[in-house]
Short mmCIF file of C-alpha atoms and ligand atoms in Angstrom, two decimals:
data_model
loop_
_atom_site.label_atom_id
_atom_site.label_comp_id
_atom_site.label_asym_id
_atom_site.label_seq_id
_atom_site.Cartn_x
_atom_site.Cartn_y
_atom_site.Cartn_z
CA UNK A 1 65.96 154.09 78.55
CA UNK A 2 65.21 150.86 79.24
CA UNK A 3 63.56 150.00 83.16
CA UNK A 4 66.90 148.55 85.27
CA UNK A 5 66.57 144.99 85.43
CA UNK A 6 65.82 142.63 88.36
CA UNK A 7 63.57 145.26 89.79
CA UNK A 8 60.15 145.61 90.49
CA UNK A 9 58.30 148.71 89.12
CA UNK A 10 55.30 147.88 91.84
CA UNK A 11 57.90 148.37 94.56
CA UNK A 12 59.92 151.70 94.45
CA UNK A 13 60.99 153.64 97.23
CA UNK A 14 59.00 157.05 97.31
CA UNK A 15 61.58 158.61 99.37
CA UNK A 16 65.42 157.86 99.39
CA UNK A 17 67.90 160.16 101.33
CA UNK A 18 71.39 159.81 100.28
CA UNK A 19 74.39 160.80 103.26
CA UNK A 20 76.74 161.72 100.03
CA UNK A 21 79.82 161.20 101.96
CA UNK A 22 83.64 160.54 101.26
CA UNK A 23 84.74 163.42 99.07
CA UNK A 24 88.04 164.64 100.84
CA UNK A 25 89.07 160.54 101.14
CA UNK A 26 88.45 160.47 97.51
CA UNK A 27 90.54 163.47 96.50
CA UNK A 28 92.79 162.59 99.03
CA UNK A 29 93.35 159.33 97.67
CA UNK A 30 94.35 160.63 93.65
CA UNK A 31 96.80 163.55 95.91
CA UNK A 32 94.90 166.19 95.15
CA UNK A 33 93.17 168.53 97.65
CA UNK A 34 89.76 168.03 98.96
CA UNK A 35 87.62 170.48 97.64
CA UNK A 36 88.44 168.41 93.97
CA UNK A 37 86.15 166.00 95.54
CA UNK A 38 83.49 168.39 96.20
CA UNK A 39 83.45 169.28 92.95
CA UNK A 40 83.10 165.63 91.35
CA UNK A 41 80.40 164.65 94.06
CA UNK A 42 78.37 167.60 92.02
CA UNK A 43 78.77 165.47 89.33
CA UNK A 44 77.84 162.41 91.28
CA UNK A 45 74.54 164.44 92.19
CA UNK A 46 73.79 164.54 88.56
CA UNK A 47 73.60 160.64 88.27
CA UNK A 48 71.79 160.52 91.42
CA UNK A 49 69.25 162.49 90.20
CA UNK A 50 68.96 160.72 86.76
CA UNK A 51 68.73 156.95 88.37
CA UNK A 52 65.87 158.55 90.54
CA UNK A 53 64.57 159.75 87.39
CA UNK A 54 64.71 156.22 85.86
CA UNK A 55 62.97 154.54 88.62
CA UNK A 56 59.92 156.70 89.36
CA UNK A 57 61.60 157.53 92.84
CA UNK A 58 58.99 160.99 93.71
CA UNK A 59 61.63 162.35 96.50
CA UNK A 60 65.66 162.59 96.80
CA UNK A 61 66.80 163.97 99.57
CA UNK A 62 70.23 164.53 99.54
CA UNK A 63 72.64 165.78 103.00
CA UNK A 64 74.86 168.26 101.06
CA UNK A 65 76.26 170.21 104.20
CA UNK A 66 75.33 169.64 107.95
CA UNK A 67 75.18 172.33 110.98
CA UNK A 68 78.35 170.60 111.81
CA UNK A 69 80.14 171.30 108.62
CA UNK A 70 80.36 174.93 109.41
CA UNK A 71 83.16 173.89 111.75
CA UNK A 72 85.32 172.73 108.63
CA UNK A 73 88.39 175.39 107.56
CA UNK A 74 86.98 178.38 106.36
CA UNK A 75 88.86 177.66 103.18
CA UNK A 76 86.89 174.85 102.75
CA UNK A 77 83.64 176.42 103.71
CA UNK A 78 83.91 179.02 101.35
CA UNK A 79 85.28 176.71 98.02
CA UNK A 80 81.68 174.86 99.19
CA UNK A 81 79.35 177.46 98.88
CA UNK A 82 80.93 179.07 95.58
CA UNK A 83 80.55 175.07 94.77
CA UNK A 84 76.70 175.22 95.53
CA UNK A 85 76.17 178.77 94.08
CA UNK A 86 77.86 177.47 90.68
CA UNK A 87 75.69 174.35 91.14
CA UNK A 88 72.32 176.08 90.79
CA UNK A 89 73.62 178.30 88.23
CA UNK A 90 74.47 175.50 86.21
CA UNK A 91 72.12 173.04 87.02
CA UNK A 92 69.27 175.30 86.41
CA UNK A 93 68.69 174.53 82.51
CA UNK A 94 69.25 170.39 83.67
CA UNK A 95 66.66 170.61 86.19
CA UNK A 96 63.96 172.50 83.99
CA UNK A 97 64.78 169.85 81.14
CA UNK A 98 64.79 166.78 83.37
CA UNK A 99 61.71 168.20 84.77
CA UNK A 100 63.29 168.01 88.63
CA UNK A 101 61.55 170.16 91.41
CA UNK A 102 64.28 171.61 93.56
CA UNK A 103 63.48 172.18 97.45
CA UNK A 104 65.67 172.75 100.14
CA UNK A 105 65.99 172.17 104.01
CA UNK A 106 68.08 173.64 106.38
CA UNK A 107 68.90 176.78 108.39
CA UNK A 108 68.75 178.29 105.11
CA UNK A 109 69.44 181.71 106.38
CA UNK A 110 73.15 180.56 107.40
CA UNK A 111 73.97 180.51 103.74
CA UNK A 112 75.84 183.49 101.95
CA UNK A 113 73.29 185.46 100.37
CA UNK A 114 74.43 185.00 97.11
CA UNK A 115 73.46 180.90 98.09
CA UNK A 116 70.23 181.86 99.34
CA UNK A 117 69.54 184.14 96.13
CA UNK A 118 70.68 181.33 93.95
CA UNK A 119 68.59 179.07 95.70
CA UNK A 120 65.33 180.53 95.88
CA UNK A 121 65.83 181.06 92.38
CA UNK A 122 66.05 177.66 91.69
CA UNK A 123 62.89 176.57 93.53
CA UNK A 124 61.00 179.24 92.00
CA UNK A 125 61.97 178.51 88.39
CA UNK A 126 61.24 174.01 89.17
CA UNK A 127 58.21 174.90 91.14
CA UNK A 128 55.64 173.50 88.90
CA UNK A 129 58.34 170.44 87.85
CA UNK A 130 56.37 167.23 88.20
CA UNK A 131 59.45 164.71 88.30
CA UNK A 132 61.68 164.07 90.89
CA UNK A 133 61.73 166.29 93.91
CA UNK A 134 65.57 167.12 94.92
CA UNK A 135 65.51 167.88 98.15
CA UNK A 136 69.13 169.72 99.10
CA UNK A 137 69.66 169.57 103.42
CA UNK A 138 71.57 172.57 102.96
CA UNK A 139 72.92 173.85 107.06
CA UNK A 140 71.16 170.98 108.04
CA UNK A 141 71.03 169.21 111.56
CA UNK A 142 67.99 166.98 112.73
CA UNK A 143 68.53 168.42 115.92
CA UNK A 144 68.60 171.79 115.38
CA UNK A 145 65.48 170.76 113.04
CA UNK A 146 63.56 169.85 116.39
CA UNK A 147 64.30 172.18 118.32
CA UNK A 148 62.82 174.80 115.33
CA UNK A 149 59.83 172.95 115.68
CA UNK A 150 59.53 172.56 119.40
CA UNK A 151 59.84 176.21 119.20
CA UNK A 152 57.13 176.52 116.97
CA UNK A 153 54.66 174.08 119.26
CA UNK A 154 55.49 175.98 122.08
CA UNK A 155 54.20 178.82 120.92
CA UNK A 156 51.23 177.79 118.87
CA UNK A 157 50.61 176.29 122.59
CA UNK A 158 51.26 179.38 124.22
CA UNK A 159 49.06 181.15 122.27
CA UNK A 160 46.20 178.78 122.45
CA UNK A 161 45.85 177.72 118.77
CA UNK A 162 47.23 173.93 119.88
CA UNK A 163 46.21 172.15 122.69
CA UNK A 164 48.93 170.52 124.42
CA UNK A 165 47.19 166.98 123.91
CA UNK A 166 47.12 167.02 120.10
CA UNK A 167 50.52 167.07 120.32
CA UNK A 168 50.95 163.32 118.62
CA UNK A 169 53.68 162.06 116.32
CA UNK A 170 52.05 163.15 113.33
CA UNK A 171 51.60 166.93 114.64
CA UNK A 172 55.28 166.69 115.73
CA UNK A 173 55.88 165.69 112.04
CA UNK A 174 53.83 168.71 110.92
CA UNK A 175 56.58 170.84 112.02
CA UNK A 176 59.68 169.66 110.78
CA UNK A 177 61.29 171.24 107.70
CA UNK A 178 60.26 168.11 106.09
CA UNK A 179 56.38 168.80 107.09
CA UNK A 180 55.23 168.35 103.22
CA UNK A 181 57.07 164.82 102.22
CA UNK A 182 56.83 161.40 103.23
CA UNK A 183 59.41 159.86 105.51
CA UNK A 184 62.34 158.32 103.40
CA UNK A 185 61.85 154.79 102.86
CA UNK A 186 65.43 154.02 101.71
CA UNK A 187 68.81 155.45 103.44
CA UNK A 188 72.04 155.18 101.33
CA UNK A 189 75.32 156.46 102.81
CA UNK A 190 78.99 156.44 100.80
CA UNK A 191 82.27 155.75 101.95
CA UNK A 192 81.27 152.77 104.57
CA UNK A 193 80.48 154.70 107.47
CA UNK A 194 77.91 153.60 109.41
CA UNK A 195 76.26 156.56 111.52
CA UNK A 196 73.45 159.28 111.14
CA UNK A 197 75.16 162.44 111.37
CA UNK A 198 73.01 163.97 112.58
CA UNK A 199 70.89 163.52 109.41
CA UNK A 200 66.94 163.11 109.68
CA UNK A 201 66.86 161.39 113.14
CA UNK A 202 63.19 161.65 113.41
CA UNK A 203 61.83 161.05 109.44
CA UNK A 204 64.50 157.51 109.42
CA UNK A 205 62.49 155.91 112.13
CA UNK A 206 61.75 152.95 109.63
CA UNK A 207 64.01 153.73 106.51
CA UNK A 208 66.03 150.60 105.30
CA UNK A 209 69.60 151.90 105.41
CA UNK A 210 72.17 150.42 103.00
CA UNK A 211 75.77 151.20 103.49
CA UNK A 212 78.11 151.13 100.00
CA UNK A 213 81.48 151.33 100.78
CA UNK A 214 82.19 153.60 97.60
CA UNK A 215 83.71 157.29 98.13
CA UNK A 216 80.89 159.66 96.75
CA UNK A 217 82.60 160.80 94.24
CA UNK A 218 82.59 157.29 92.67
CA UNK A 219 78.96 156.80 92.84
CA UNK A 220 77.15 155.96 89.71
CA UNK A 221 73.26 155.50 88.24
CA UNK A 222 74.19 151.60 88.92
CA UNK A 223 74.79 152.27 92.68
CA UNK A 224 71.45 153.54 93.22
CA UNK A 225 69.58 150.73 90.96
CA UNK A 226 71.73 148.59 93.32
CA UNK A 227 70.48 149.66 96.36
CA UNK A 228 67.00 149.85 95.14
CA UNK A 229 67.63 146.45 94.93
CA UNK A 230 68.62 145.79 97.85
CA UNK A 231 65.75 147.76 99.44
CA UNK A 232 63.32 145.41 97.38
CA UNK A 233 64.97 142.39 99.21
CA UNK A 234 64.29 143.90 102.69
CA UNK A 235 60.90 143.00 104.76
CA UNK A 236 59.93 145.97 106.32
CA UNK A 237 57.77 145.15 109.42
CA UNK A 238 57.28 148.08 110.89
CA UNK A 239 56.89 146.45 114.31
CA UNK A 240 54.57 144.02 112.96
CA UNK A 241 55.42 140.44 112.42
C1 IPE B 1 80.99 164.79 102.13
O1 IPE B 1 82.34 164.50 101.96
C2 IPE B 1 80.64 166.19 101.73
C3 IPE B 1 80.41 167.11 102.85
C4 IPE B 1 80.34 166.76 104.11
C5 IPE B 1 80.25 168.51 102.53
P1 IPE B 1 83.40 164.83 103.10
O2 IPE B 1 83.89 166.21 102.89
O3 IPE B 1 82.82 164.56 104.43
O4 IPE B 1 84.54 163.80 102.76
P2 IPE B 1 85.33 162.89 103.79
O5 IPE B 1 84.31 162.16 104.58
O6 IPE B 1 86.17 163.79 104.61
O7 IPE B 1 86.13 161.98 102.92
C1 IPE B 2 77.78 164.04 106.88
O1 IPE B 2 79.09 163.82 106.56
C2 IPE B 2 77.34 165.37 106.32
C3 IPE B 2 77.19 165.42 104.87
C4 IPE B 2 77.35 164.42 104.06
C5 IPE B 2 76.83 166.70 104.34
P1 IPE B 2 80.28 164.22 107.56
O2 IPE B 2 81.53 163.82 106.86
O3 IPE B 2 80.15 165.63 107.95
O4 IPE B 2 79.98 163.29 108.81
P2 IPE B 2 80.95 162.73 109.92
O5 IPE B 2 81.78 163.88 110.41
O6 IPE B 2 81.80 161.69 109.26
O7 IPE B 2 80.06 162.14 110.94
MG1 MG B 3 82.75 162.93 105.65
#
């Protein structure tokens, strides 16, 4: 295909983490039940994936269920993990063809087994993929991520393999779930809310967030061009001037 126009190839975000959010409004909306939403945001994931493709963007990190999500109906729980295992059964051939390195983050041992099978399977299979790298924040809570890894100082401090003064930002970043990618430089959330979640509290420090107002479900490979876009139109500073 052709590069999307009106954007600069020199200027791509590395990282963009997606909140994919608004699936029960949008099934809600068309009368149907919610879990018909679920299953068109997979299809949403596909043209994610493809626009990050198109653009050269190295890591997608998409929120596909949070810590907090366990507390949904069972009902709905359950239709979501059959929805994931189907996911990676299906996906598997897409991802191999499209060249897409699957990885996941998360309290991954929450998951059914079947998930976790499915899963593992998955990353396995992509490993040596050299395109995009799909990152799924599967059980996922940015909390619950630091206190894994405050855990995990603690003891390496306890038992004298880190002193307590190396512990610096970049050590804390070392043991995060999200230890081998770059912070996300772009943050894209659906359905016009305008709040974390509880999603990657400590890796968004600097992202540029955009906020579409579109249900998930609706999202196309134009929505993510746009908001490339309207990434390239922000001056990051950092703190600088
Ligand atoms: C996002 O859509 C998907 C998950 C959280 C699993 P929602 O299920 O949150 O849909 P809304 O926000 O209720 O519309
Ligand atoms: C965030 O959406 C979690 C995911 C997209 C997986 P939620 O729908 O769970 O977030 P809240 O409840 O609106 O904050
Ligand atoms: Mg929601």
């Amino acid at each position: 295909m052709d590069f999307p126009p009106e954007i600069r190839p020199d200027a791509i975000p590395r990282h963009i983490a997606v909140i994919m959010d608004g699936n029960g409004r949008w099934a809600k909306s068309q009368g149907w039940q919610r879990i018909k939403g679920h299953r068109a945001g997979a299809d949403a994931v596909t043209r994610c994936v493809e626009a990050c493709g198109d653009l050269g963007v190295e890591f997608l990190t998409l929120y596909a269920f949070s810590t907090e999500n366990w507390q949904r109906p069972k009902s709905e729980v359950a239709a979501l993990m059959t929805l994931l295992e189907r996911f990676l059964i299906e996906q598997r051939s897409r991802m191999m063809a499209d060249n897409v390195r699957l990885q996941a983050i998360g309290r991954l041992a929450d998951l059914p087994q079947s998930c976790q099978d499915e899963l593992q399977g998955c990353i396995e299979a992509t490993r040596e993929n050299t395109g995009v790298t799909m990152i799924l924040a599967l059980s996922y809570g940015a909390r619950e991520e630091m206190v894994d890894g405050i855990r995990r100082l603690l003891r390496e401090v306890g038992e004298g393999r880190l002193a307590e003064a190396a512990i610096t930002p970049e050590e804390v970043s070392k043991h995060l779930y999200t230890w081998s990618y770059p912070d996300p430089d772009l943050l894209i959330r659906t359905s016009g809310e305008m709040r974390l979640s509880n999603f990657l509290l400590w890796q968004c420090s600097y992202a540029e967030i955009v906020i579409l107002q579109k249900l998930w479900p609706d999202f196309q490979k134009e929505d993510l061009y746009g908001s490339v876009r309207e990434y390239q139109r922000r001056q990051r500073r950092f703190g600088g001037l």
